[in-house]
Amino acid sequence: MKLKAAKNIGIIAKHIVLPSSTNEIELLGILSHLNLDPHVHGVIVQMPLDCVNSINSNLITDSVFPNKDVDGLNSRNQGKVAVGDLATGFLPCTPSGCLELVKRSGTKIEGSHTVVIGRSRIVGTPVSELFKWHNATVTTCHSKTKNLDEVVANADILVVAIGQPNLIKGEWIKKGAVVIDCGITSIPDATRKSGSRLVGDVDFEQARKRASWITPVPGGVGPMTVVMLMKNIVLAAVKAARTL
Ligand code: NAP
């Protein structure tokens, strides 16, 4: 989908497929090459790494030059988001897609109680930071949070990124809340030709009866993530052109 979106808007995208036997040194070498190539404006390393060797994924994301880090996963870009500098780096794609979806719904973020379930480096943590800097009062939940249903019941805006299919029940959701479901899990489904289907972390059919806005899975956060990646690549190219 990323390659297709890039092609549609005239970005030259190259998918470098490495063998699963690639080791950390080899991957760092390839990144170093891409970092130094002036024709390359953005680099992403598709996670999770499908590799037989042990590779430190944080080291990898930190090895992409911050000015080419269009996934927004480098610690420098993440640090900027954490301290409220949302302008000079790159915003991580899935979190900024969640924010954009809520903004486009017309929902007022400032002053809202936003509940984020999940605190991963890729989704949960930056979502919490982004909503905090848009003046929401944010509660971040994780696997050790007690009485999750009660916390969810107080959310004006609910963002879920846990990877636990249908864990969030429709009846927990406050009437009129905005619900953003980042989860994508493939579950067995004998009625499908493929034998499986994708589901989110929220029980969509029940939750849609209470939410004012809710994202479907698939077709909600996923496509927005791709759009935000394209936006970051254009931004990276503009920044590079300005430094010529
Ligand atoms: P992750 O790294 O596995 O993190 C999961 C988070 O959920 C952790 O913070 C974990 O808490 C928390 N959690 C797990 N079980 C929980 C429970 N029962 N109650 C409350 N919190 C719980 O996953 P991730 O990378 O953030 O991804 C989350 C989901 O989003 C996955 O389904 C993934 O496929 C999807 N995703 C979608 C996109 C997209 O483009 N649409 C992009 C990225 C990810 P602890 O910290 O305590 O372990």
JSON list of N, CA, C and O in Angstrom, two decimals, residues 12-62:
[
{"chain": "A", "resi": 12, "resn": "ILE", "atom": "N", "xyz": [9.19, 8.45, -6.08]},
{"chain": "A", "resi": 12, "resn": "ILE", "atom": "CA", "xyz": [9.92, 7.26, -6.53]},
{"chain": "A", "resi": 12, "resn": "ILE", "atom": "C", "xyz": [10.28, 6.45, -5.28]},
{"chain": "A", "resi": 12, "resn": "ILE", "atom": "O", "xyz": [11.10, 6.90, -4.46]},
{"chain": "A", "resi": 13, "resn": "ALA", "atom": "N", "xyz": [9.63, 5.31, -5.11]},
{"chain": "A", "resi": 13, "resn": "ALA", "atom": "CA", "xyz": [9.86, 4.49, -3.92]},
{"chain": "A", "resi": 13, "resn": "ALA", "atom": "C", "xyz": [10.52, 3.18, -4.30]},
{"chain": "A", "resi": 13, "resn": "ALA", "atom": "O", "xyz": [10.11, 2.54, -5.28]},
{"chain": "A", "resi": 14, "resn": "LYS", "atom": "N", "xyz": [11.53, 2.81, -3.55]},
{"chain": "A", "resi": 14, "resn": "LYS", "atom": "CA", "xyz": [12.21, 1.55, -3.84]},
{"chain": "A", "resi": 14, "resn": "LYS", "atom": "C", "xyz": [12.09, 0.64, -2.62]},
{"chain": "A", "resi": 14, "resn": "LYS", "atom": "O", "xyz": [12.39, 1.06, -1.49]},
{"chain": "A", "resi": 15, "resn": "HIS", "atom": "N", "xyz": [11.63, -0.57, -2.87]},
{"chain": "A", "resi": 15, "resn": "HIS", "atom": "CA", "xyz": [11.50, -1.56, -1.79]},
{"chain": "A", "resi": 15, "resn": "HIS", "atom": "C", "xyz": [12.75, -2.43, -1.81]},
{"chain": "A", "resi": 15, "resn": "HIS", "atom": "O", "xyz": [12.96, -3.21, -2.74]},
{"chain": "A", "resi": 16, "resn": "ILE", "atom": "N", "xyz": [13.60, -2.28, -0.81]},
{"chain": "A", "resi": 16, "resn": "ILE", "atom": "CA", "xyz": [14.82, -3.08, -0.75]},
{"chain": "A", "resi": 16, "resn": "ILE", "atom": "C", "xyz": [14.51, -4.32, 0.10]},
{"chain": "A", "resi": 16, "resn": "ILE", "atom": "O", "xyz": [14.30, -4.21, 1.32]},
{"chain": "A", "resi": 17, "resn": "VAL", "atom": "N", "xyz": [14.45, -5.46, -0.56]},
{"chain": "A", "resi": 17, "resn": "VAL", "atom": "CA", "xyz": [14.11, -6.69, 0.16]},
{"chain": "A", "resi": 17, "resn": "VAL", "atom": "C", "xyz": [15.40, -7.41, 0.52]},
{"chain": "A", "resi": 17, "resn": "VAL", "atom": "O", "xyz": [16.19, -7.76, -0.36]},
{"chain": "A", "resi": 18, "resn": "LEU", "atom": "N", "xyz": [15.62, -7.60, 1.80]},
{"chain": "A", "resi": 18, "resn": "LEU", "atom": "CA", "xyz": [16.85, -8.25, 2.25]},
{"chain": "A", "resi": 18, "resn": "LEU", "atom": "C", "xyz": [16.54, -9.69, 2.67]},
{"chain": "A", "resi": 18, "resn": "LEU", "atom": "O", "xyz": [15.44, -9.97, 3.14]},
{"chain": "A", "resi": 19, "resn": "PRO", "atom": "N", "xyz": [17.50, -10.59, 2.53]},
{"chain": "A", "resi": 19, "resn": "PRO", "atom": "CA", "xyz": [17.25, -11.97, 2.99]},
{"chain": "A", "resi": 19, "resn": "PRO", "atom": "C", "xyz": [17.10, -12.01, 4.51]},
{"chain": "A", "resi": 19, "resn": "PRO", "atom": "O", "xyz": [17.65, -11.16, 5.22]},
{"chain": "A", "resi": 20, "resn": "SER", "atom": "N", "xyz": [16.36, -13.00, 5.00]},
{"chain": "A", "resi": 20, "resn": "SER", "atom": "CA", "xyz": [16.14, -13.08, 6.45]},
{"chain": "A", "resi": 20, "resn": "SER", "atom": "C", "xyz": [17.44, -13.42, 7.20]},
{"chain": "A", "resi": 20, "resn": "SER", "atom": "O", "xyz": [17.51, -13.34, 8.42]},
{"chain": "A", "resi": 21, "resn": "SER", "atom": "N", "xyz": [18.49, -13.77, 6.44]},
{"chain": "A", "resi": 21, "resn": "SER", "atom": "CA", "xyz": [19.79, -14.06, 7.06]},
{"chain": "A", "resi": 21, "resn": "SER", "atom": "C", "xyz": [20.62, -12.79, 7.30]},
{"chain": "A", "resi": 21, "resn": "SER", "atom": "O", "xyz": [21.71, -12.85, 7.85]},
{"chain": "A", "resi": 22, "resn": "THR", "atom": "N", "xyz": [20.08, -11.62, 6.92]},
{"chain": "A", "resi": 22, "resn": "THR", "atom": "CA", "xyz": [20.81, -10.36, 7.10]},
{"chain": "A", "resi": 22, "resn": "THR", "atom": "C", "xyz": [21.13, -10.15, 8.59]},
{"chain": "A", "resi": 22, "resn": "THR", "atom": "O", "xyz": [20.28, -10.40, 9.45]},
{"chain": "A", "resi": 23, "resn": "ASN", "atom": "N", "xyz": [22.35, -9.69, 8.87]},
{"chain": "A", "resi": 23, "resn": "ASN", "atom": "CA", "xyz": [22.68, -9.43, 10.28]},
{"chain": "A", "resi": 23, "resn": "ASN", "atom": "C", "xyz": [22.71, -7.91, 10.54]},
{"chain": "A", "resi": 23, "resn": "ASN", "atom": "O", "xyz": [22.56, -7.10, 9.63]},
{"chain": "A", "resi": 24, "resn": "GLU", "atom": "N", "xyz": [22.92, -7.57, 11.80]},
{"chain": "A", "resi": 24, "resn": "GLU", "atom": "CA", "xyz": [22.82, -6.16, 12.23]},
{"chain": "A", "resi": 24, "resn": "GLU", "atom": "C", "xyz": [23.84, -5.28, 11.50]},
{"chain": "A", "resi": 24, "resn": "GLU", "atom": "O", "xyz": [23.51, -4.19, 11.03]},
{"chain": "A", "resi": 25, "resn": "ILE", "atom": "N", "xyz": [25.08, -5.78, 11.38]},
{"chain": "A", "resi": 25, "resn": "ILE", "atom": "CA", "xyz": [26.14, -4.99, 10.73]},
{"chain": "A", "resi": 25, "resn": "ILE", "atom": "C", "xyz": [25.77, -4.71, 9.27]},
{"chain": "A", "resi": 25, "resn": "ILE", "atom": "O", "xyz": [25.93, -3.59, 8.79]},
{"chain": "A", "resi": 26, "resn": "GLU", "atom": "N", "xyz": [25.26, -5.75, 8.60]},
{"chain": "A", "resi": 26, "resn": "GLU", "atom": "CA", "xyz": [24.89, -5.57, 7.18]},
{"chain": "A", "resi": 26, "resn": "GLU", "atom": "C", "xyz": [23.77, -4.54, 7.04]},
{"chain": "A", "resi": 26, "resn": "GLU", "atom": "O", "xyz": [23.81, -3.67, 6.17]},
{"chain": "A", "resi": 27, "resn": "LEU", "atom": "N", "xyz": [22.79, -4.63, 7.92]},
{"chain": "A", "resi": 27, "resn": "LEU", "atom": "CA", "xyz": [21.65, -3.70, 7.84]},
{"chain": "A", "resi": 27, "resn": "LEU", "atom": "C", "xyz": [22.12, -2.27, 8.13]},
{"chain": "A", "resi": 27, "resn": "LEU", "atom": "O", "xyz": [21.74, -1.32, 7.44]},
{"chain": "A", "resi": 28, "resn": "LEU", "atom": "N", "xyz": [23.00, -2.13, 9.13]},
{"chain": "A", "resi": 28, "resn": "LEU", "atom": "CA", "xyz": [23.53, -0.79, 9.44]},
{"chain": "A", "resi": 28, "resn": "LEU", "atom": "C", "xyz": [24.31, -0.23, 8.25]},
{"chain": "A", "resi": 28, "resn": "LEU", "atom": "O", "xyz": [24.24, 0.97, 7.96]},
{"chain": "A", "resi": 29, "resn": "GLY", "atom": "N", "xyz": [25.03, -1.11, 7.54]},
{"chain": "A", "resi": 29, "resn": "GLY", "atom": "CA", "xyz": [25.80, -0.68, 6.37]},
{"chain": "A", "resi": 29, "resn": "GLY", "atom": "C", "xyz": [24.88, -0.15, 5.27]},
{"chain": "A", "resi": 29, "resn": "GLY", "atom": "O", "xyz": [25.15, 0.89, 4.65]},
{"chain": "A", "resi": 30, "resn": "ILE", "atom": "N", "xyz": [23.78, -0.85, 5.04]},
{"chain": "A", "resi": 30, "resn": "ILE", "atom": "CA", "xyz": [22.82, -0.41, 4.01]},
{"chain": "A", "resi": 30, "resn": "ILE", "atom": "C", "xyz": [22.21, 0.93, 4.40]},
{"chain": "A", "resi": 30, "resn": "ILE", "atom": "O", "xyz": [22.08, 1.85, 3.58]},
{"chain": "A", "resi": 31, "resn": "LEU", "atom": "N", "xyz": [21.86, 1.08, 5.67]},
{"chain": "A", "resi": 31, "resn": "LEU", "atom": "CA", "xyz": [21.27, 2.35, 6.13]},
{"chain": "A", "resi": 31, "resn": "LEU", "atom": "C", "xyz": [22.26, 3.49, 5.99]},
{"chain": "A", "resi": 31, "resn": "LEU", "atom": "O", "xyz": [21.89, 4.61, 5.60]},
{"chain": "A", "resi": 32, "resn": "SER", "atom": "N", "xyz": [23.53, 3.21, 6.29]},
{"chain": "A", "resi": 32, "resn": "SER", "atom": "CA", "xyz": [24.56, 4.24, 6.18]},
{"chain": "A", "resi": 32, "resn": "SER", "atom": "C", "xyz": [24.65, 4.74, 4.74]},
{"chain": "A", "resi": 32, "resn": "SER", "atom": "O", "xyz": [24.74, 5.94, 4.47]},
{"chain": "A", "resi": 33, "resn": "HIS", "atom": "N", "xyz": [24.59, 3.80, 3.81]},
{"chain": "A", "resi": 33, "resn": "HIS", "atom": "CA", "xyz": [24.64, 4.12, 2.39]},
{"chain": "A", "resi": 33, "resn": "HIS", "atom": "C", "xyz": [23.45, 5.02, 2.00]},
{"chain": "A", "resi": 33, "resn": "HIS", "atom": "O", "xyz": [23.60, 6.04, 1.33]},
{"chain": "A", "resi": 34, "resn": "LEU", "atom": "N", "xyz": [22.25, 4.63, 2.46]},
{"chain": "A", "resi": 34, "resn": "LEU", "atom": "CA", "xyz": [21.03, 5.40, 2.13]},
{"chain": "A", "resi": 34, "resn": "LEU", "atom": "C", "xyz": [21.06, 6.78, 2.80]},
{"chain": "A", "resi": 34, "resn": "LEU", "atom": "O", "xyz": [20.63, 7.77, 2.23]},
{"chain": "A", "resi": 35, "resn": "ASN", "atom": "N", "xyz": [21.58, 6.81, 4.02]},
{"chain": "A", "resi": 35, "resn": "ASN", "atom": "CA", "xyz": [21.67, 8.09, 4.75]},
{"chain": "A", "resi": 35, "resn": "ASN", "atom": "C", "xyz": [22.51, 9.10, 3.97]},
{"chain": "A", "resi": 35, "resn": "ASN", "atom": "O", "xyz": [22.23, 10.30, 3.97]},
{"chain": "A", "resi": 36, "resn": "LEU", "atom": "N", "xyz": [23.57, 8.59, 3.32]},
{"chain": "A", "resi": 36, "resn": "LEU", "atom": "CA", "xyz": [24.52, 9.49, 2.65]},
{"chain": "A", "resi": 36, "resn": "LEU", "atom": "C", "xyz": [24.14, 9.78, 1.19]},
{"chain": "A", "resi": 36, "resn": "LEU", "atom": "O", "xyz": [24.75, 10.64, 0.57]},
{"chain": "A", "resi": 37, "resn": "ASP", "atom": "N", "xyz": [23.14, 9.08, 0.68]},
{"chain": "A", "resi": 37, "resn": "ASP", "atom": "CA", "xyz": [22.76, 9.26, -0.73]},
{"chain": "A", "resi": 37, "resn": "ASP", "atom": "C", "xyz": [21.87, 10.50, -0.87]},
{"chain": "A", "resi": 37, "resn": "ASP", "atom": "O", "xyz": [20.72, 10.50, -0.38]},
{"chain": "A", "resi": 38, "resn": "PRO", "atom": "N", "xyz": [22.33, 11.55, -1.54]},
{"chain": "A", "resi": 38, "resn": "PRO", "atom": "CA", "xyz": [21.53, 12.78, -1.63]},
{"chain": "A", "resi": 38, "resn": "PRO", "atom": "C", "xyz": [20.25, 12.61, -2.45]},
{"chain": "A", "resi": 38, "resn": "PRO", "atom": "O", "xyz": [19.35, 13.44, -2.37]},
{"chain": "A", "resi": 39, "resn": "HIS", "atom": "N", "xyz": [20.15, 11.52, -3.23]},
{"chain": "A", "resi": 39, "resn": "HIS", "atom": "CA", "xyz": [18.93, 11.29, -4.01]},
{"chain": "A", "resi": 39, "resn": "HIS", "atom": "C", "xyz": [17.82, 10.67, -3.16]},
{"chain": "A", "resi": 39, "resn": "HIS", "atom": "O", "xyz": [16.69, 10.58, -3.60]},
{"chain": "A", "resi": 40, "resn": "VAL", "atom": "N", "xyz": [18.18, 10.23, -1.98]},
{"chain": "A", "resi": 40, "resn": "VAL", "atom": "CA", "xyz": [17.18, 9.60, -1.09]},
{"chain": "A", "resi": 40, "resn": "VAL", "atom": "C", "xyz": [16.72, 10.62, -0.05]},
{"chain": "A", "resi": 40, "resn": "VAL", "atom": "O", "xyz": [17.53, 11.15, 0.70]},
{"chain": "A", "resi": 41, "resn": "HIS", "atom": "N", "xyz": [15.42, 10.88, -0.05]},
{"chain": "A", "resi": 41, "resn": "HIS", "atom": "CA", "xyz": [14.89, 11.86, 0.91]},
{"chain": "A", "resi": 41, "resn": "HIS", "atom": "C", "xyz": [14.33, 11.22, 2.18]},
{"chain": "A", "resi": 41, "resn": "HIS", "atom": "O", "xyz": [14.24, 11.87, 3.22]},
{"chain": "A", "resi": 42, "resn": "GLY", "atom": "N", "xyz": [13.92, 9.96, 2.08]},
{"chain": "A", "resi": 42, "resn": "GLY", "atom": "CA", "xyz": [13.33, 9.31, 3.25]},
{"chain": "A", "resi": 42, "resn": "GLY", "atom": "C", "xyz": [13.66, 7.83, 3.28]},
{"chain": "A", "resi": 42, "resn": "GLY", "atom": "O", "xyz": [13.76, 7.19, 2.23]},
{"chain": "A", "resi": 43, "resn": "VAL", "atom": "N", "xyz": [13.83, 7.31, 4.50]},
{"chain": "A", "resi": 43, "resn": "VAL", "atom": "CA", "xyz": [14.13, 5.87, 4.66]},
{"chain": "A", "resi": 43, "resn": "VAL", "atom": "C", "xyz": [13.23, 5.31, 5.76]},
{"chain": "A", "resi": 43, "resn": "VAL", "atom": "O", "xyz": [13.13, 5.91, 6.85]},
{"chain": "A", "resi": 44, "resn": "ILE", "atom": "N", "xyz": [12.57, 4.20, 5.48]},
{"chain": "A", "resi": 44, "resn": "ILE", "atom": "CA", "xyz": [11.85, 3.51, 6.56]},
{"chain": "A", "resi": 44, "resn": "ILE", "atom": "C", "xyz": [12.32, 2.06, 6.61]},
{"chain": "A", "resi": 44, "resn": "ILE", "atom": "O", "xyz": [12.66, 1.47, 5.58]},
{"chain": "A", "resi": 45, "resn": "VAL", "atom": "N", "xyz": [12.38, 1.53, 7.80]},
{"chain": "A", "resi": 45, "resn": "VAL", "atom": "CA", "xyz": [12.70, 0.11, 7.97]},
{"chain": "A", "resi": 45, "resn": "VAL", "atom": "C", "xyz": [11.43, -0.56, 8.47]},
{"chain": "A", "resi": 45, "resn": "VAL", "atom": "O", "xyz": [10.93, -0.22, 9.55]},
{"chain": "A", "resi": 46, "resn": "GLN", "atom": "N", "xyz": [10.86, -1.43, 7.64]},
{"chain": "A", "resi": 46, "resn": "GLN", "atom": "CA", "xyz": [9.58, -2.04, 8.00]},
{"chain": "A", "resi": 46, "resn": "GLN", "atom": "C", "xyz": [9.73, -2.94, 9.23]},
{"chain": "A", "resi": 46, "resn": "GLN", "atom": "O", "xyz": [10.54, -3.86, 9.23]},
{"chain": "A", "resi": 47, "resn": "MET", "atom": "N", "xyz": [8.97, -2.62, 10.27]},
{"chain": "A", "resi": 47, "resn": "MET", "atom": "CA", "xyz": [9.01, -3.39, 11.51]},
{"chain": "A", "resi": 47, "resn": "MET", "atom": "C", "xyz": [7.73, -4.24, 11.62]},
{"chain": "A", "resi": 47, "resn": "MET", "atom": "O", "xyz": [6.70, -3.84, 11.10]},
{"chain": "A", "resi": 48, "resn": "PRO", "atom": "N", "xyz": [7.72, -5.36, 12.33]},
{"chain": "A", "resi": 48, "resn": "PRO", "atom": "CA", "xyz": [8.88, -5.96, 12.98]},
{"chain": "A", "resi": 48, "resn": "PRO", "atom": "C", "xyz": [9.82, -6.61, 11.96]},
{"chain": "A", "resi": 48, "resn": "PRO", "atom": "O", "xyz": [9.37, -7.03, 10.89]},
{"chain": "A", "resi": 49, "resn": "LEU", "atom": "N", "xyz": [11.10, -6.67, 12.31]},
{"chain": "A", "resi": 49, "resn": "LEU", "atom": "CA", "xyz": [12.09, -7.26, 11.41]},
{"chain": "A", "resi": 49, "resn": "LEU", "atom": "C", "xyz": [11.87, -8.76, 11.33]},
{"chain": "A", "resi": 49, "resn": "LEU", "atom": "O", "xyz": [11.78, -9.44, 12.35]},
{"chain": "A", "resi": 50, "resn": "ASP", "atom": "N", "xyz": [11.74, -9.25, 10.10]},
{"chain": "A", "resi": 50, "resn": "ASP", "atom": "CA", "xyz": [11.53, -10.68, 9.88]},
{"chain": "A", "resi": 50, "resn": "ASP", "atom": "C", "xyz": [12.90, -11.29, 9.59]},
{"chain": "A", "resi": 50, "resn": "ASP", "atom": "O", "xyz": [13.32, -11.36, 8.44]},
{"chain": "A", "resi": 51, "resn": "CYS", "atom": "N", "xyz": [13.60, -11.68, 10.64]},
{"chain": "A", "resi": 51, "resn": "CYS", "atom": "CA", "xyz": [15.01, -12.00, 10.50]},
{"chain": "A", "resi": 51, "resn": "CYS", "atom": "C", "xyz": [15.41, -13.14, 11.43]},
{"chain": "A", "resi": 51, "resn": "CYS", "atom": "O", "xyz": [14.90, -13.23, 12.55]},
{"chain": "A", "resi": 52, "resn": "VAL", "atom": "N", "xyz": [16.31, -14.00, 10.95]},
{"chain": "A", "resi": 52, "resn": "VAL", "atom": "CA", "xyz": [16.73, -15.11, 11.81]},
{"chain": "A", "resi": 52, "resn": "VAL", "atom": "C", "xyz": [17.76, -14.66, 12.83]},
{"chain": "A", "resi": 52, "resn": "VAL", "atom": "O", "xyz": [17.96, -15.30, 13.87]},
{"chain": "A", "resi": 53, "resn": "ASN", "atom": "N", "xyz": [18.43, -13.52, 12.58]},
{"chain": "A", "resi": 53, "resn": "ASN", "atom": "CA", "xyz": [19.44, -13.02, 13.52]},
{"chain": "A", "resi": 53, "resn": "ASN", "atom": "C", "xyz": [18.82, -12.03, 14.49]},
{"chain": "A", "resi": 53, "resn": "ASN", "atom": "O", "xyz": [17.81, -11.40, 14.19]},
{"chain": "A", "resi": 54, "resn": "SER", "atom": "N", "xyz": [19.48, -11.90, 15.64]},
{"chain": "A", "resi": 54, "resn": "SER", "atom": "CA", "xyz": [18.99, -10.93, 16.62]},
{"chain": "A", "resi": 54, "resn": "SER", "atom": "C", "xyz": [19.48, -9.53, 16.21]},
{"chain": "A", "resi": 54, "resn": "SER", "atom": "O", "xyz": [20.68, -9.30, 16.07]},
{"chain": "A", "resi": 55, "resn": "ILE", "atom": "N", "xyz": [18.53, -8.64, 15.97]},
{"chain": "A", "resi": 55, "resn": "ILE", "atom": "CA", "xyz": [18.88, -7.27, 15.57]},
{"chain": "A", "resi": 55, "resn": "ILE", "atom": "C", "xyz": [18.17, -6.32, 16.53]},
{"chain": "A", "resi": 55, "resn": "ILE", "atom": "O", "xyz": [16.98, -6.48, 16.81]},
{"chain": "A", "resi": 56, "resn": "ASN", "atom": "N", "xyz": [18.93, -5.35, 17.05]},
{"chain": "A", "resi": 56, "resn": "ASN", "atom": "CA", "xyz": [18.36, -4.36, 17.97]},
{"chain": "A", "resi": 56, "resn": "ASN", "atom": "C", "xyz": [17.55, -3.34, 17.16]},
{"chain": "A", "resi": 56, "resn": "ASN", "atom": "O", "xyz": [18.13, -2.49, 16.48]},
{"chain": "A", "resi": 57, "resn": "SER", "atom": "N", "xyz": [16.23, -3.45, 17.22]},
{"chain": "A", "resi": 57, "resn": "SER", "atom": "CA", "xyz": [15.40, -2.61, 16.35]},
{"chain": "A", "resi": 57, "resn": "SER", "atom": "C", "xyz": [15.51, -1.13, 16.72]},
{"chain": "A", "resi": 57, "resn": "SER", "atom": "O", "xyz": [15.42, -0.26, 15.85]},
{"chain": "A", "resi": 58, "resn": "ASN", "atom": "N", "xyz": [15.73, -0.84, 18.01]},
{"chain": "A", "resi": 58, "resn": "ASN", "atom": "CA", "xyz": [15.90, 0.58, 18.41]},
{"chain": "A", "resi": 58, "resn": "ASN", "atom": "C", "xyz": [17.17, 1.16, 17.80]},
{"chain": "A", "resi": 58, "resn": "ASN", "atom": "O", "xyz": [17.21, 2.32, 17.39]},
{"chain": "A", "resi": 59, "resn": "LEU", "atom": "N", "xyz": [18.24, 0.33, 17.78]},
{"chain": "A", "resi": 59, "resn": "LEU", "atom": "CA", "xyz": [19.50, 0.78, 17.16]},
{"chain": "A", "resi": 59, "resn": "LEU", "atom": "C", "xyz": [19.26, 1.07, 15.67]},
{"chain": "A", "resi": 59, "resn": "LEU", "atom": "O", "xyz": [19.77, 2.07, 15.14]},
{"chain": "A", "resi": 60, "resn": "ILE", "atom": "N", "xyz": [18.47, 0.23, 15.05]},
{"chain": "A", "resi": 60, "resn": "ILE", "atom": "CA", "xyz": [18.20, 0.41, 13.61]},
{"chain": "A", "resi": 60, "resn": "ILE", "atom": "C", "xyz": [17.43, 1.71, 13.37]},
{"chain": "A", "resi": 60, "resn": "ILE", "atom": "O", "xyz": [17.81, 2.52, 12.52]},
{"chain": "A", "resi": 61, "resn": "THR", "atom": "N", "xyz": [16.34, 1.91, 14.13]},
{"chain": "A", "resi": 61, "resn": "THR", "atom": "CA", "xyz": [15.55, 3.14, 13.88]},
{"chain": "A", "resi": 61, "resn": "THR", "atom": "C", "xyz": [16.37, 4.38, 14.25]},
{"chain": "A", "resi": 61, "resn": "THR", "atom": "O", "xyz": [16.22, 5.43, 13.62]},
{"chain": "A", "resi": 62, "resn": "ASP", "atom": "N", "xyz": [17.26, 4.25, 15.23]},
{"chain": "A", "resi": 62, "resn": "ASP", "atom": "CA", "xyz": [18.10, 5.40, 15.58]},
{"chain": "A", "resi": 62, "resn": "ASP", "atom": "C", "xyz": [19.23, 5.63, 14.58]},
{"chain": "A", "resi": 62, "resn": "ASP", "atom": "O", "xyz": [19.89, 6.67, 14.61]}
]
